[in-house]
Amino acid sequence: MNFRIFIVICMTFFGAFSVFGNTPDSTEIRRLVRQLNAPQSDVRQAAEETLKNFGPAILPLLPSDEALKAGAPETELRVKRIRQEIQKQISLDVLEPASVVMPEGEKTFHEWLTWLKTETGNDILEGFPSSDKKISAMKFSLPFQSFQGEAVAQNPQRILFWNILDRIADSVRYTTQFREMEPKIYLVPSRSKVPRTGILPVNPPEVSQNPWVTYVGPFRMAPQKLTSSLLLTEDIHSTQLQTEIAWEPRLTAIFLNVQLSKILAVNSHVPSVSVKNSSSAVSSGEKNDLHELKFLSRVHEVPVGINTIFTNFDIPLTVTDPTDWEILRTASAVTVQGKLSAVIAGAKYPFTFTDLERKVNRMFPAETQYVASVLVTFSRLRKEVKPSAQDVEKKENMLVATLRYRYHEAHGAMESHRTWVYQNPAWLESPTGQKIESTGYELLRQTTNEISLDLYFPQPNEDLKGWKLVFPRSTGIYAVEYDFQMKDIPCP
């Protein structure tokens, strides 16, 4: 995904508009909108398709809901459908892995990280001051190819975010560090001689490569530890592969599943691969006896914490045949293949509700907004006095807003044990831009695709005229699936 295009899309979501490439002519847009109510059905359909093909740039140019209500019902129906289709695509675009086109010249380590953060929208920080030594772009400038060996279709010169970050880190012997409750990537010095950069056919020759590491969509998978054990009382053998999965900080992963499809063992006491030489990884199966092992294949749910971008979990290599277990026990390396499936929240949209001064402590028609695949309804606003959270003897004047949001398809993301469900940021915003953040909420109702809640805000010390309620929500919940391979993992 070209993140600069994505920035323009997001600005459109937030009500702003920027020119990128050819901007649709407003006169042409108005002409096509009029054709949405033409007598001939083929003319109406052609106009709708043409408007859809313009993409996000036309959203600010489409008639408002108020203008549509005053016009023809056919026009209103089709414009709303166009808007929904474009918004769904915007929401889906966030699932594409970020990629970059390398600039020419040299930069310091800090300058490379700043450039990469700007281009991709992923938050990257230096854990320690780095060297001012210049690093040439030539070291990173070859194109990315996928696991299947196919170049990126849209632009073969683009490099995926994780691959270029690993190349930059390896150039100064740094590594990534992830922290709980912080959706950021920290880069810190590393003593390890094992490179971070995964095997790719197009990596520059001077870049050390690690066959264990794999890039799948916006995810990076890397084994951390392989352990074997024997339960003496039951004569049961066990092998666990501890794996780190990290995803781009701009994403919200709700939950992950991993299922192995193949385990290959190299039955040799001689190490099958050096991570400094990718050519041996390709030929390891030819130089050694390669065995496909019989194993118990299960879907393993991977735990995902709140507001984080990584997880570590153990994949059990449950070999079912005694002969295969002996092969695994004496193997010098293993290769595992499988599927990583994920449920990911789409791009966020700031649902905004106004005229609060007319709604507080009054009955008003519920206000519903529908963007992409999520519907948000604002139905009540009241004043309430509550005991202070810091001192129960004191009282606080609060504003309580009742909202409901519902997804067309939640893919299990709304289940009560999903921590993502309980992250409901919102704020009141004054005409001058002052923000009052929500201090808490009360869950009123929860189903498989819908949540109703009361949001609590400290009451402003002024009239609510001009104030608005902002409730950002992901515009869709999506299930994705990727094939992966972690190759030639050394055995203990």
CSV table of N, CA and C in Angstrom, one decimal, residues 5 8 14 92 106 133 139 323 368 394 452 487:
chain,number,residue,atom,x,y,z
A,5,ILE,N,-0.9,7.8,-0.6
A,5,ILE,CA,-2.3,7.7,-1.0
A,5,ILE,C,-3.2,7.5,0.2
A,8,VAL,N,-4.1,10.6,2.0
A,8,VAL,CA,-5.1,11.4,1.3
A,8,VAL,C,-6.5,10.7,1.6
A,14,PHE,N,-11.7,12.2,7.2
A,14,PHE,CA,-11.8,13.2,8.3
A,14,PHE,C,-12.4,14.5,7.8
A,92,LEU,N,-10.7,-1.2,3.9
A,92,LEU,CA,-9.9,-2.4,3.5
A,92,LEU,C,-8.5,-2.1,3.2
A,106,GLU,N,22.3,9.1,0.6
A,106,GLU,CA,22.7,8.6,1.9
A,106,GLU,C,21.9,9.3,3.0
A,133,LYS,N,26.9,8.0,11.2
A,133,LYS,CA,27.5,7.5,10.0
A,133,LYS,C,26.4,7.4,8.9
A,139,LYS,N,22.2,0.1,-0.5
A,139,LYS,CA,22.2,-1.2,0.3
A,139,LYS,C,20.8,-1.7,0.5
A,323,THR,N,8.7,-43.2,15.0
A,323,THR,CA,9.8,-43.1,14.1
A,323,THR,C,10.1,-41.7,13.7
A,368,THR,N,-28.2,8.3,13.5
A,368,THR,CA,-27.5,7.2,13.1
A,368,THR,C,-26.6,7.6,11.9
A,394,LYS,N,-16.7,13.6,47.5
A,394,LYS,CA,-17.0,14.7,46.5
A,394,LYS,C,-17.9,14.2,45.4
A,452,SER,N,-23.8,-1.6,23.1
A,452,SER,CA,-24.4,-0.3,23.5
A,452,SER,C,-23.8,0.1,24.8
A,487,LYS,N,12.0,-21.4,7.8
A,487,LYS,CA,12.9,-22.4,7.2
A,487,LYS,C,14.2,-22.6,8.0
